[in-house]
PDB file of C-alpha atoms and ligand atoms in Angstrom:
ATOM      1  CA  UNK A   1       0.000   0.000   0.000  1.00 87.00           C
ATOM      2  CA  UNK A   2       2.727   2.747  -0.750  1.00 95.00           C
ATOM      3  CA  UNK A   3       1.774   5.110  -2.837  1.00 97.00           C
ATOM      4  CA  UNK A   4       3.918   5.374  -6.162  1.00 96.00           C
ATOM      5  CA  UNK A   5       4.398   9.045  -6.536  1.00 97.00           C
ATOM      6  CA  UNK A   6       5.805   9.905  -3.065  1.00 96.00           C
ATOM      7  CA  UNK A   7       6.389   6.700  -1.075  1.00 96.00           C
ATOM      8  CA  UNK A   8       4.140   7.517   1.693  1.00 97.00           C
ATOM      9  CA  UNK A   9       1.485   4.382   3.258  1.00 97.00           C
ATOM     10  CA  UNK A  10      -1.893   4.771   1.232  1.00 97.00           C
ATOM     11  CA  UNK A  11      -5.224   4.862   3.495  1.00 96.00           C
ATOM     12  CA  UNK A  12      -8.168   3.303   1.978  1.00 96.00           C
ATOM     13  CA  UNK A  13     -10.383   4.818   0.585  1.00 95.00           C
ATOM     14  CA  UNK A  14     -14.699   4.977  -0.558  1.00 96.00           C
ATOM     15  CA  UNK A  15     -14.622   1.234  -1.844  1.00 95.00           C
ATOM     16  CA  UNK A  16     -12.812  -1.671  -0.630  1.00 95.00           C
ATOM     17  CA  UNK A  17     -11.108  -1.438  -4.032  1.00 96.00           C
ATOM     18  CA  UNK A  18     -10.076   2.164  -3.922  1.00 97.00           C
ATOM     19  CA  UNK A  19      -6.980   3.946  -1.794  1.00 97.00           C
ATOM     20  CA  UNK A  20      -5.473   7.375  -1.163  1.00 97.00           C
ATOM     21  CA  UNK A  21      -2.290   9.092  -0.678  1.00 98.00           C
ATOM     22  CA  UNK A  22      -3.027  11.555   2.337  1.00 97.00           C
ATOM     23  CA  UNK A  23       0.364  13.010   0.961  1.00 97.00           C
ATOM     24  CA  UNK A  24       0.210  13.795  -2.662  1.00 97.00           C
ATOM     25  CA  UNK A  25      -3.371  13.077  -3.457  1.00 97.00           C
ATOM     26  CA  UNK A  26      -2.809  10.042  -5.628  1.00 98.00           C
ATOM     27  CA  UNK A  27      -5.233   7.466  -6.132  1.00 98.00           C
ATOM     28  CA  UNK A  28      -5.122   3.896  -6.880  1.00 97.00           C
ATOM     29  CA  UNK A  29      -8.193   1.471  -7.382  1.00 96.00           C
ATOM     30  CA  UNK A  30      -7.401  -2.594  -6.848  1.00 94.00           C
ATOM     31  CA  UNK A  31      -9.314  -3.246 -10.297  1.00 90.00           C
ATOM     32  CA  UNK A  32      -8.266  -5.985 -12.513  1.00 82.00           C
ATOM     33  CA  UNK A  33      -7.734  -5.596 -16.586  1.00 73.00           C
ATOM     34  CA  UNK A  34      -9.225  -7.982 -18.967  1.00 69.00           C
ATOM     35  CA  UNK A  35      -9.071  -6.724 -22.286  1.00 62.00           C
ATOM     36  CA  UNK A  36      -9.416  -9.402 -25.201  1.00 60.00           C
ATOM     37  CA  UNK A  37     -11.161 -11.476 -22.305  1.00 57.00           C
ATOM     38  CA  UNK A  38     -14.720  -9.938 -22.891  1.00 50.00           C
ATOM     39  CA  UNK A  39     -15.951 -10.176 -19.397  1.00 44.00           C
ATOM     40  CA  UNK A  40     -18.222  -7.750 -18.337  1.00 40.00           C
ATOM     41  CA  UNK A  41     -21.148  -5.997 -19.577  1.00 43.00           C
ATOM     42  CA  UNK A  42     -21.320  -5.581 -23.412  1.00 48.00           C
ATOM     43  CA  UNK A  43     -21.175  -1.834 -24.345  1.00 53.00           C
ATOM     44  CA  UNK A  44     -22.475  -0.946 -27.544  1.00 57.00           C
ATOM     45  CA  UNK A  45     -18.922  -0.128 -29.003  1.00 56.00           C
ATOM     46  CA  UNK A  46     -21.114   1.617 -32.094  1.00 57.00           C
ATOM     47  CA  UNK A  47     -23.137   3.659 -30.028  1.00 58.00           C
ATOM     48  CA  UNK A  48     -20.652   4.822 -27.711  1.00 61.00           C
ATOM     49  CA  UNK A  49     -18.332   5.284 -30.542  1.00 62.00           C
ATOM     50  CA  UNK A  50     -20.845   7.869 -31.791  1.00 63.00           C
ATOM     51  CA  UNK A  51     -21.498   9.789 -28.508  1.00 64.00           C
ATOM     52  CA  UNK A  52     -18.231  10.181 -27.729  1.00 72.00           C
ATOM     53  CA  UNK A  53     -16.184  10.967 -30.937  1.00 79.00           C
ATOM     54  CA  UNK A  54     -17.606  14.892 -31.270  1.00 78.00           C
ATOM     55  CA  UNK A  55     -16.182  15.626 -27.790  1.00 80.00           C
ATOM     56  CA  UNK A  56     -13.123  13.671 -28.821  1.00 86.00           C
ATOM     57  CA  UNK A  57     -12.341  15.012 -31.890  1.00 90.00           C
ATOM     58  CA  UNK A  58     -12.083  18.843 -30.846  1.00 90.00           C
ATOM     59  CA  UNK A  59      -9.717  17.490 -27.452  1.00 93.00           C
ATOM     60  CA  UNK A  60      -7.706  15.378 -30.247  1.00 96.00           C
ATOM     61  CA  UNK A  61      -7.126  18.617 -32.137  1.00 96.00           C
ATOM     62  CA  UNK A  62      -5.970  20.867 -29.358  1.00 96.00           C
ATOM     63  CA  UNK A  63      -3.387  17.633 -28.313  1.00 97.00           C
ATOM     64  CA  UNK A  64      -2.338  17.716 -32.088  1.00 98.00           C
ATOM     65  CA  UNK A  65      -1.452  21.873 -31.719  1.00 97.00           C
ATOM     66  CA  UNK A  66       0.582  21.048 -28.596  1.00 98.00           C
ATOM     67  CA  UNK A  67       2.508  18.526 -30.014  1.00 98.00           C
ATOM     68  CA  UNK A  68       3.348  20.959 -32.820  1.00 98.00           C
ATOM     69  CA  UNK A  69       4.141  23.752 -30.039  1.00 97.00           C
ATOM     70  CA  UNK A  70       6.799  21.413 -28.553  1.00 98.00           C
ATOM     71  CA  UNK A  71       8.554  18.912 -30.703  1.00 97.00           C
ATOM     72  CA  UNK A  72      11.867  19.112 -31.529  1.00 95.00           C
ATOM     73  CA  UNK A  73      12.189  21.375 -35.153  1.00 95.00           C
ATOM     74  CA  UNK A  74      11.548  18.659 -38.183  1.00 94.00           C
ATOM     75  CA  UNK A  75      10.680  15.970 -35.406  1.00 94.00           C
ATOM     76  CA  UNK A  76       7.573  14.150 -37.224  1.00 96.00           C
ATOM     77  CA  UNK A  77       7.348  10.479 -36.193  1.00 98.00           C
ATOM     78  CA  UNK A  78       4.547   9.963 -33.585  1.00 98.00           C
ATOM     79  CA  UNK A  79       3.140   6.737 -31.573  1.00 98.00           C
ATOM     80  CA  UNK A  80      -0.258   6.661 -29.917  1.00 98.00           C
ATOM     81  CA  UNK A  81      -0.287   4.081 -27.334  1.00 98.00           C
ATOM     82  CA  UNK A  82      -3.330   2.511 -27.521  1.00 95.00           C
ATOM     83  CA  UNK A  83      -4.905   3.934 -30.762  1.00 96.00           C
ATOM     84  CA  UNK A  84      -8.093   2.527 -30.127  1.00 92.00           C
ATOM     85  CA  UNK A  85     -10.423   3.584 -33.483  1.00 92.00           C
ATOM     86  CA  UNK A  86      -7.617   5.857 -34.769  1.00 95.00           C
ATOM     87  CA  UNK A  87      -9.257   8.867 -34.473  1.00 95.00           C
ATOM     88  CA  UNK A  88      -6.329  10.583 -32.963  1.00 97.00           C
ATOM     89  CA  UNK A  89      -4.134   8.888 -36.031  1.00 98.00           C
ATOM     90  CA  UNK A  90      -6.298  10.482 -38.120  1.00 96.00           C
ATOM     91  CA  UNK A  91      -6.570  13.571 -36.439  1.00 97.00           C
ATOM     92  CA  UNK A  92      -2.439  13.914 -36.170  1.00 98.00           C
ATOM     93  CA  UNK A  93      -1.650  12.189 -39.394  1.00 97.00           C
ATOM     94  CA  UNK A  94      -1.319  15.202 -41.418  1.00 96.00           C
ATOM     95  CA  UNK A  95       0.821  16.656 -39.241  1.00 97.00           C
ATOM     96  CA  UNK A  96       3.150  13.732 -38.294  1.00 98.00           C
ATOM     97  CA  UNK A  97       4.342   9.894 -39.533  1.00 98.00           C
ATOM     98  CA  UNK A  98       1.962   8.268 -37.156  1.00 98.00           C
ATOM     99  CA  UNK A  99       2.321   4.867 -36.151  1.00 98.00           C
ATOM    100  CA  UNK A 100      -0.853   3.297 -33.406  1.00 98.00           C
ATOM    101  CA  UNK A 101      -0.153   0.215 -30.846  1.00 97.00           C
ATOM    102  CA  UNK A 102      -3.814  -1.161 -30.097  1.00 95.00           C
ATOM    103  CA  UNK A 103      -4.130  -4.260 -27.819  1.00 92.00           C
ATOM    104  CA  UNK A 104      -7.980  -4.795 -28.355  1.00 90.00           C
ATOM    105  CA  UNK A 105      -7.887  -6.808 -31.228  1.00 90.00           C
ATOM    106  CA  UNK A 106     -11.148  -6.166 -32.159  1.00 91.00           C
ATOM    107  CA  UNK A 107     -10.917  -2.688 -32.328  1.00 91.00           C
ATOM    108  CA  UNK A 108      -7.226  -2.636 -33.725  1.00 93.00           C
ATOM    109  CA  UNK A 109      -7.948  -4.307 -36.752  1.00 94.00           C
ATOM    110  CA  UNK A 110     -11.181  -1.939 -37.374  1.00 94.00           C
ATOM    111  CA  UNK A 111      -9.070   0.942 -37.272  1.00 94.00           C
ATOM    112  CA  UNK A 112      -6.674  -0.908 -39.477  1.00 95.00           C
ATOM    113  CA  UNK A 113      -9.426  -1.773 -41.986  1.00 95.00           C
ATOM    114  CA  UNK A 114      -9.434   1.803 -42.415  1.00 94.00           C
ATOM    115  CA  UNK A 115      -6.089   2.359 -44.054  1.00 95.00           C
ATOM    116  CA  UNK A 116      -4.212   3.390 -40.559  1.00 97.00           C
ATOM    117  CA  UNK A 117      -1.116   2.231 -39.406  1.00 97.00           C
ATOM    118  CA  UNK A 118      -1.863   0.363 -36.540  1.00 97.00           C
ATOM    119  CA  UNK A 119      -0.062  -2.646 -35.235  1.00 96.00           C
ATOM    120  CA  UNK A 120      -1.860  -5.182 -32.596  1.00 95.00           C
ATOM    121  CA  UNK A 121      -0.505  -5.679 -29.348  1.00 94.00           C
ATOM    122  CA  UNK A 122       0.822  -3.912 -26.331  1.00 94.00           C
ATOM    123  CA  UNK A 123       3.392  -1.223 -26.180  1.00 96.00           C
ATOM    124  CA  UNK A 124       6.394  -1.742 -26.192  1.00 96.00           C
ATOM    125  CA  UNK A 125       6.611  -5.259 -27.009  1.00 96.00           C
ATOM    126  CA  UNK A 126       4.619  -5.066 -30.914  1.00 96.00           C
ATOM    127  CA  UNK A 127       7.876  -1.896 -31.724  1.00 97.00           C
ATOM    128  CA  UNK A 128      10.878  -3.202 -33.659  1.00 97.00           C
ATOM    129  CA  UNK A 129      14.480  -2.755 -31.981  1.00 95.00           C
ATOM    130  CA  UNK A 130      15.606   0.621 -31.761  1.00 94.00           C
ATOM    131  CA  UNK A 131      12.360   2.300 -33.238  1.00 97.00           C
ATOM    132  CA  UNK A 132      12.036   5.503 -31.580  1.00 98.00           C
ATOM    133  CA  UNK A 133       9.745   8.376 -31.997  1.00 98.00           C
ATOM    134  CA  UNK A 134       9.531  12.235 -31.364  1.00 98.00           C
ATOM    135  CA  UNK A 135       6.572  12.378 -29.772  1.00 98.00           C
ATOM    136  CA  UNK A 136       4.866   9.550 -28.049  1.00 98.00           C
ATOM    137  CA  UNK A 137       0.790   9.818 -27.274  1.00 98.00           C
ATOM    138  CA  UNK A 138      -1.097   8.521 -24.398  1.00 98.00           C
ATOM    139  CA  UNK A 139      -4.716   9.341 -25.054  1.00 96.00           C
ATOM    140  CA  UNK A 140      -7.248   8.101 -21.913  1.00 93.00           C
ATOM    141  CA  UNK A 141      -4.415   5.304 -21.749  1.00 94.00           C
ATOM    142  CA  UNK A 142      -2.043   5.624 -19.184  1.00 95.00           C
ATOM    143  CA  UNK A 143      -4.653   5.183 -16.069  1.00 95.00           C
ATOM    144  CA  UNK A 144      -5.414   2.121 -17.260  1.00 93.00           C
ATOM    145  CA  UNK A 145      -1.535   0.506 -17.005  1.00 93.00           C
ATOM    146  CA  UNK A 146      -0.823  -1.091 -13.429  1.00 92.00           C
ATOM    147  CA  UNK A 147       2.761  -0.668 -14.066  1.00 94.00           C
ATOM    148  CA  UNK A 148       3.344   3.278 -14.890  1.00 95.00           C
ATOM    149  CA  UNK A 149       7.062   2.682 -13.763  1.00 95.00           C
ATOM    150  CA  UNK A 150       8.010   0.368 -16.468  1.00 96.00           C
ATOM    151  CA  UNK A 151       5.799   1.573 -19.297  1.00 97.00           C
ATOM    152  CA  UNK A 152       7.814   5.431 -18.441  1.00 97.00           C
ATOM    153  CA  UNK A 153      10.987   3.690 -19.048  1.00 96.00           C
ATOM    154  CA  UNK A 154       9.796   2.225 -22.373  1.00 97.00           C
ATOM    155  CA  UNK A 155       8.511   5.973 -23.218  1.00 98.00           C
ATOM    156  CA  UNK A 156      12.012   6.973 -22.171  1.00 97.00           C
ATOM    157  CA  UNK A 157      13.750   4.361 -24.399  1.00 96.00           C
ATOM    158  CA  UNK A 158      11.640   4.775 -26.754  1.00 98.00           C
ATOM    159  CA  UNK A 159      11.713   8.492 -27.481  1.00 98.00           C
ATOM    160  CA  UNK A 160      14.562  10.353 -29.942  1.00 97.00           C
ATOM    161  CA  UNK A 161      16.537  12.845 -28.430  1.00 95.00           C
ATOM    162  CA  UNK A 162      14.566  16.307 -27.012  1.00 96.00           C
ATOM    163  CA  UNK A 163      11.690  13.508 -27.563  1.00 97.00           C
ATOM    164  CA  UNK A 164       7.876  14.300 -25.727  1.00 98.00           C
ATOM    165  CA  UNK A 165       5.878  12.497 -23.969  1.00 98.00           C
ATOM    166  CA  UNK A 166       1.889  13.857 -24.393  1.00 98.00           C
ATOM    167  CA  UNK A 167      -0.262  12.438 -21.468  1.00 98.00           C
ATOM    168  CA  UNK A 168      -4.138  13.126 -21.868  1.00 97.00           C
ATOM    169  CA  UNK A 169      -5.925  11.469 -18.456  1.00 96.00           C
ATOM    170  CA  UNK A 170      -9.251  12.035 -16.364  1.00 95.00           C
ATOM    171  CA  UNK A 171      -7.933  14.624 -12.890  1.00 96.00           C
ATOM    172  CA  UNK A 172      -8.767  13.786  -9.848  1.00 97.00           C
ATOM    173  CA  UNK A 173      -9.103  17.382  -9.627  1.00 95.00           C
ATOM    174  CA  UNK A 174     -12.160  17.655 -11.920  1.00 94.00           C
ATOM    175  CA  UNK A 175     -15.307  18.432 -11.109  1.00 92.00           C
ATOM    176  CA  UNK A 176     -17.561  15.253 -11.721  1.00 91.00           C
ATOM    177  CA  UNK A 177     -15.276  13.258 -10.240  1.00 95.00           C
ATOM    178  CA  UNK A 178     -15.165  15.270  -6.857  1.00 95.00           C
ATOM    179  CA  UNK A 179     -18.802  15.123  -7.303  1.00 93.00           C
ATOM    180  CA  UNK A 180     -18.547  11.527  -7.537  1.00 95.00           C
ATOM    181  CA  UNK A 181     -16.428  11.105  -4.568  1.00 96.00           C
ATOM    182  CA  UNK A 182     -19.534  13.471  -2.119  1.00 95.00           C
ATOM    183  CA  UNK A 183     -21.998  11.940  -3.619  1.00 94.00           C
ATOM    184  CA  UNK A 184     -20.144   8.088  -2.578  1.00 96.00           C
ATOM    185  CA  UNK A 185     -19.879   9.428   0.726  1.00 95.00           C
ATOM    186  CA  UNK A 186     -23.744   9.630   1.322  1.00 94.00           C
ATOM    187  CA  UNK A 187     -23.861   6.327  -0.047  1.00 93.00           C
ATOM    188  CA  UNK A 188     -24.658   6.479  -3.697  1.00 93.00           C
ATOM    189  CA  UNK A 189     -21.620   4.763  -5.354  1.00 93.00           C
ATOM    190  CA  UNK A 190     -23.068   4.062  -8.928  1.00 93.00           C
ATOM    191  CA  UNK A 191     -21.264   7.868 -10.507  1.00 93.00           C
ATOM    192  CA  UNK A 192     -17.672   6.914  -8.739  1.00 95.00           C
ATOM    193  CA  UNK A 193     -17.875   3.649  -9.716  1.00 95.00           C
ATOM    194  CA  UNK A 194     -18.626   4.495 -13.119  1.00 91.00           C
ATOM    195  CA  UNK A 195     -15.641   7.387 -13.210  1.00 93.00           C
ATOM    196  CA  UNK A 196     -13.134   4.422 -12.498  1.00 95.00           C
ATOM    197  CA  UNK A 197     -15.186   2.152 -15.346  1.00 92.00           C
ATOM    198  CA  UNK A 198     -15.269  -0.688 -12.542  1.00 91.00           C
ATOM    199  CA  UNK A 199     -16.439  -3.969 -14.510  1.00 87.00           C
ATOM    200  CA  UNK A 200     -15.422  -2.578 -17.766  1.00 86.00           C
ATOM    201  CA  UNK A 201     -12.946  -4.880 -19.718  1.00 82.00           C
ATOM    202  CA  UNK A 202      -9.769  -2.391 -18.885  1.00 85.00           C
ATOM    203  CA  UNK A 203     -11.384  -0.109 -15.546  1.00 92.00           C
ATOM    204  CA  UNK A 204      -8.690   2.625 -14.311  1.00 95.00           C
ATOM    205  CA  UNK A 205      -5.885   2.115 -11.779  1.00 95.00           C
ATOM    206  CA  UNK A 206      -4.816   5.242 -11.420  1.00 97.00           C
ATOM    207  CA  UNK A 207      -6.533   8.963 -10.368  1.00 97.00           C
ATOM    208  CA  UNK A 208      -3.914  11.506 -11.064  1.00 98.00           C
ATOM    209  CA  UNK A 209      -3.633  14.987  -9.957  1.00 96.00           C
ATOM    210  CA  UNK A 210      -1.643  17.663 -12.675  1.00 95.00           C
ATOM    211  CA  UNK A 211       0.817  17.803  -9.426  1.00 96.00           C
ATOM    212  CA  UNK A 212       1.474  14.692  -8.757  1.00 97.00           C
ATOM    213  CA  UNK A 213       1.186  12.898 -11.958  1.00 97.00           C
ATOM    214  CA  UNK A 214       4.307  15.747 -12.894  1.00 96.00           C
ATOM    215  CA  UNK A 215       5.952  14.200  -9.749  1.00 96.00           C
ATOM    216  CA  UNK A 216       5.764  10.733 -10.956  1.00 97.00           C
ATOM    217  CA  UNK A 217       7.102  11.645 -14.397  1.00 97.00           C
ATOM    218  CA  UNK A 218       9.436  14.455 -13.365  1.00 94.00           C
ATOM    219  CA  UNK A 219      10.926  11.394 -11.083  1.00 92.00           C
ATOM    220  CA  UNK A 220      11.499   9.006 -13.998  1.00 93.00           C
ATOM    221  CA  UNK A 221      13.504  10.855 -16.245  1.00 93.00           C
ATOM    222  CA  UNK A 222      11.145  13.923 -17.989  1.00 97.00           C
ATOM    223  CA  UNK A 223      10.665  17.664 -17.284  1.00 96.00           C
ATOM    224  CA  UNK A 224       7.099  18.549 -17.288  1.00 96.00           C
ATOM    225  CA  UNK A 225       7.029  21.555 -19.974  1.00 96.00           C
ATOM    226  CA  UNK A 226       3.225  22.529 -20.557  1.00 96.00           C
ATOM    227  CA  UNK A 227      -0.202  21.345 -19.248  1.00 95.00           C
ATOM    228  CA  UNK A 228      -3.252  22.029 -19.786  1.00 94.00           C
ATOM    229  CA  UNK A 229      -7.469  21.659 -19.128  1.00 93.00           C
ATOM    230  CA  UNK A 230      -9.538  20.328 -21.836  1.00 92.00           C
ATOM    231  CA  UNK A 231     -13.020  20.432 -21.580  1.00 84.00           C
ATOM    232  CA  UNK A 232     -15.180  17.345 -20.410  1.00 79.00           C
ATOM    233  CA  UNK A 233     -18.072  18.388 -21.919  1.00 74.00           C
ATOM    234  CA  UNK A 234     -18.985  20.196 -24.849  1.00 71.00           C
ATOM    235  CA  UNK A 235     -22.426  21.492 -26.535  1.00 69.00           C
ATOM    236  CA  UNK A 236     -21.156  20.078 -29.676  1.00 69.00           C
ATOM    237  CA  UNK A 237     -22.405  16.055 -29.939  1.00 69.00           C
ATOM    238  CA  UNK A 238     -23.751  16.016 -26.630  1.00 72.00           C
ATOM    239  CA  UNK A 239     -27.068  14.726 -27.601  1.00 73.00           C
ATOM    240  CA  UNK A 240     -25.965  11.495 -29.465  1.00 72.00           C
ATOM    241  CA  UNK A 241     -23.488  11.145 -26.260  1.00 70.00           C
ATOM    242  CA  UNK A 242     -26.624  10.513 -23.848  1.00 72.00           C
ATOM    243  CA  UNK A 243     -28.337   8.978 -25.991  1.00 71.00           C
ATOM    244  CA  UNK A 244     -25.448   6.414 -25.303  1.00 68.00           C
ATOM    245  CA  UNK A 245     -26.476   5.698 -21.741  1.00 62.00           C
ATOM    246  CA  UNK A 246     -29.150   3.024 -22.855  1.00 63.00           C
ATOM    247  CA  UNK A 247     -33.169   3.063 -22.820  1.00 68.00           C
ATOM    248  CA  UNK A 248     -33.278   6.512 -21.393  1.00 70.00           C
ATOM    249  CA  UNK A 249     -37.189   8.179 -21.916  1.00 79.00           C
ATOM    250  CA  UNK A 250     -36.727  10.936 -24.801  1.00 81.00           C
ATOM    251  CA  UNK A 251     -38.265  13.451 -21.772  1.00 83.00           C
ATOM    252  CA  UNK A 252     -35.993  12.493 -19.340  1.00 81.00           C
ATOM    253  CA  UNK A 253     -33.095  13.021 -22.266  1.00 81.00           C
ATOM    254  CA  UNK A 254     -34.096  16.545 -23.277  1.00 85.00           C
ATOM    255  CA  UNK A 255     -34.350  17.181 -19.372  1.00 84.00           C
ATOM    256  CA  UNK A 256     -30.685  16.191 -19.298  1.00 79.00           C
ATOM    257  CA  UNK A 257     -29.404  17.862 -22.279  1.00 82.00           C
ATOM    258  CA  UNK A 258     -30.980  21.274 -21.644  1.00 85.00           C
ATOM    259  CA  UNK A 259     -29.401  21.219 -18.199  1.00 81.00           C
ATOM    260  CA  UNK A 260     -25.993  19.963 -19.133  1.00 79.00           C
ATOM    261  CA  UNK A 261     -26.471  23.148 -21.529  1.00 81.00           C
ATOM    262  CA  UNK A 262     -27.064  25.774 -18.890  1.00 82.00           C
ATOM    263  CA  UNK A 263     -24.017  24.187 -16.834  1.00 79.00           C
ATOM    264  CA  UNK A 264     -21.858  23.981 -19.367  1.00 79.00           C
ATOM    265  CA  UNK A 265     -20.752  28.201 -18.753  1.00 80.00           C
ATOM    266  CA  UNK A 266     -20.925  27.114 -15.031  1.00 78.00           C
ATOM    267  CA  UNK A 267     -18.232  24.575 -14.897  1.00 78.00           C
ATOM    268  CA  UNK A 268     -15.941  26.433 -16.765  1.00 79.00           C
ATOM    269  CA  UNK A 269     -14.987  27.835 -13.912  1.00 81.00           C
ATOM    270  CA  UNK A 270     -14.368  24.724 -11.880  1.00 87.00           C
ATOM    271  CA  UNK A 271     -11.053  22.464 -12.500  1.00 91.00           C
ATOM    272  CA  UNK A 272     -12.289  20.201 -15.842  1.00 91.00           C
ATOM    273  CA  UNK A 273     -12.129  16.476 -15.764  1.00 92.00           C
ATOM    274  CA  UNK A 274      -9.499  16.321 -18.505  1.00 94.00           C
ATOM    275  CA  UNK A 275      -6.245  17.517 -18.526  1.00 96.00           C
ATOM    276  CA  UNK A 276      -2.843  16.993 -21.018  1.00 97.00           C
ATOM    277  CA  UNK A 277       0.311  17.258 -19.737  1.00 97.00           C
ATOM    278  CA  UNK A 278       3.203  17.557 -22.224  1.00 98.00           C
ATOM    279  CA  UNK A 279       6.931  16.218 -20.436  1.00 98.00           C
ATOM    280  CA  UNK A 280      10.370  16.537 -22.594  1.00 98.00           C
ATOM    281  CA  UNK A 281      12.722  13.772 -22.170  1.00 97.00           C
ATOM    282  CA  UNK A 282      15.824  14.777 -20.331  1.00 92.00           C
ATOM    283  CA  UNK A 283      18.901  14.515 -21.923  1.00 85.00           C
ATOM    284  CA  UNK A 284      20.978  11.553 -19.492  1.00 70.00           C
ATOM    285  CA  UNK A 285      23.946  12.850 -17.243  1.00 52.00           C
TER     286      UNK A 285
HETATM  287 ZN1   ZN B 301       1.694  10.019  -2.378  1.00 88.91          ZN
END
């Protein structure tokens, strides 16, 4: 039980599954991965794919401008981890040599189908020796890995020279999630629970802060050197995105959406739910 950004002993925390640093704020849920094993409930991968991509594809272009901002000059090779249905590939591909690692094979070769470069598998095993890359893409990936340590050393060996490393991940410093976290506390678990997709096929392990996910990294070789909020919700797609959350009453829906629409100005001013942090890889010595 000791935590991996700042050593300290972990308390538990609102589940029997879930833990705290009383330190730094990290948090770690005891929730096991099972992709390719197809336990769980069945999500309509179509359906979801359709409420989520609108909100998706304006983050994916703001991550694309960043990556621009900081790679090295002429610096154009680029892996997503865990391409998933290579909408960041396509979103990045004009702009860089992009190259996707996707372990669900499913959803790999779909993305594949498609004419993108995506290779099956986990990073960093499916990558060739010595293949390296200027900028290396996490995208809603790196809470799900148990071992951070080791897969920052592969980003570390994996990256060129003045190389970046682009983490996009849920904050434990949003605002639906704190929500989630009061609203567990008087005994409604169902929102937290769903934050940390417990029984999906690959649930989160991690809850990171933007201070002490910078920790972690800064500790394992990488200077954090720009980070940033993206929105968790936007007006644009929101409709097909609740549609998404099953045999919902078209009243109840339009009771959703038009308040989602009034809070939308509201939680701008509260710490979003998503947020990229961009780290250079320090030169060694
Ligand atoms: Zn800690």
């Amino acid at each position: 039980m000791v935590c991996i950004v700042c050593g300290n002993t972990k308390t538990a925390g609102l589940a029997s599954w879930h833990a705290t640093c009383p330190a730094c704020h990290y948090e770690s849920a005891a929730l096991s991965v099972a992709i390719n094993e197809h336990t769980g409930p069945a999500v309509n991968e179509a359906e979801r794919e359709a409420g989520l991509k609108a909100l998706r594809l304006e983050n994916f272009r703001a991550i694309v401008q960043y990556a621009k901002r900081h790679a090295r000059p002429g610096g154009r090779s680029l892996l997503d981890v865990g391409s998933a249905h290579g909408w960041f590939l396509e979103t990045a591909r004009d702009d860089f040599d992009v190259l996707g690692v996707e372990p669900d094979a499913v959803v790999g070769s779909r993305a594949a189908a498609r004419g993108l470069p995506v290779r099956a598998g986990f990073f960093p095993d499916v990558l060739k020796e010595g293949e390296c890359f200027d900028v290396i893409v996490f995208n809603d990936v790196i809470e799900h890995i148990p071992d951070i340590g080791s897969a920052l050393e592969a980003c570390r060996q994996r990256l060129n020279p003045d190389g970046i490393l682009i983490l996009n991940l849920p904050s434990s410093r949003g605002f639906f999630y704190r929500l989630s976290k009061l609203i567990a506390r008087v005994g409604w678990r169902t929102p937290f629970e769903r934050l940390w997709q417990k029984d999906l096929p690959s649930p989160h392990v991690h809850y990171f802060s933007p201070d002490n996910l910078s920790k972690l990294v800064a500790n394992r070789g990488f200077e954090l050197v720009d980070s940033a909020e993206l929105p968790a919700l936007r007006a644009k797609g929101l409709r097909e995105r609740l549609k998404c959350a099953g045999n919902v009453p078209l009243l109840s829906l339009w009771v959703q959406y038009v308040a989602i629409m009034c809070a939308i100005p509201v939680l701008r001013v509260f710490p979003s739910d998503i947020i990229v942090c961009i780290f250079l890889k320090k030169t060694a010595g």
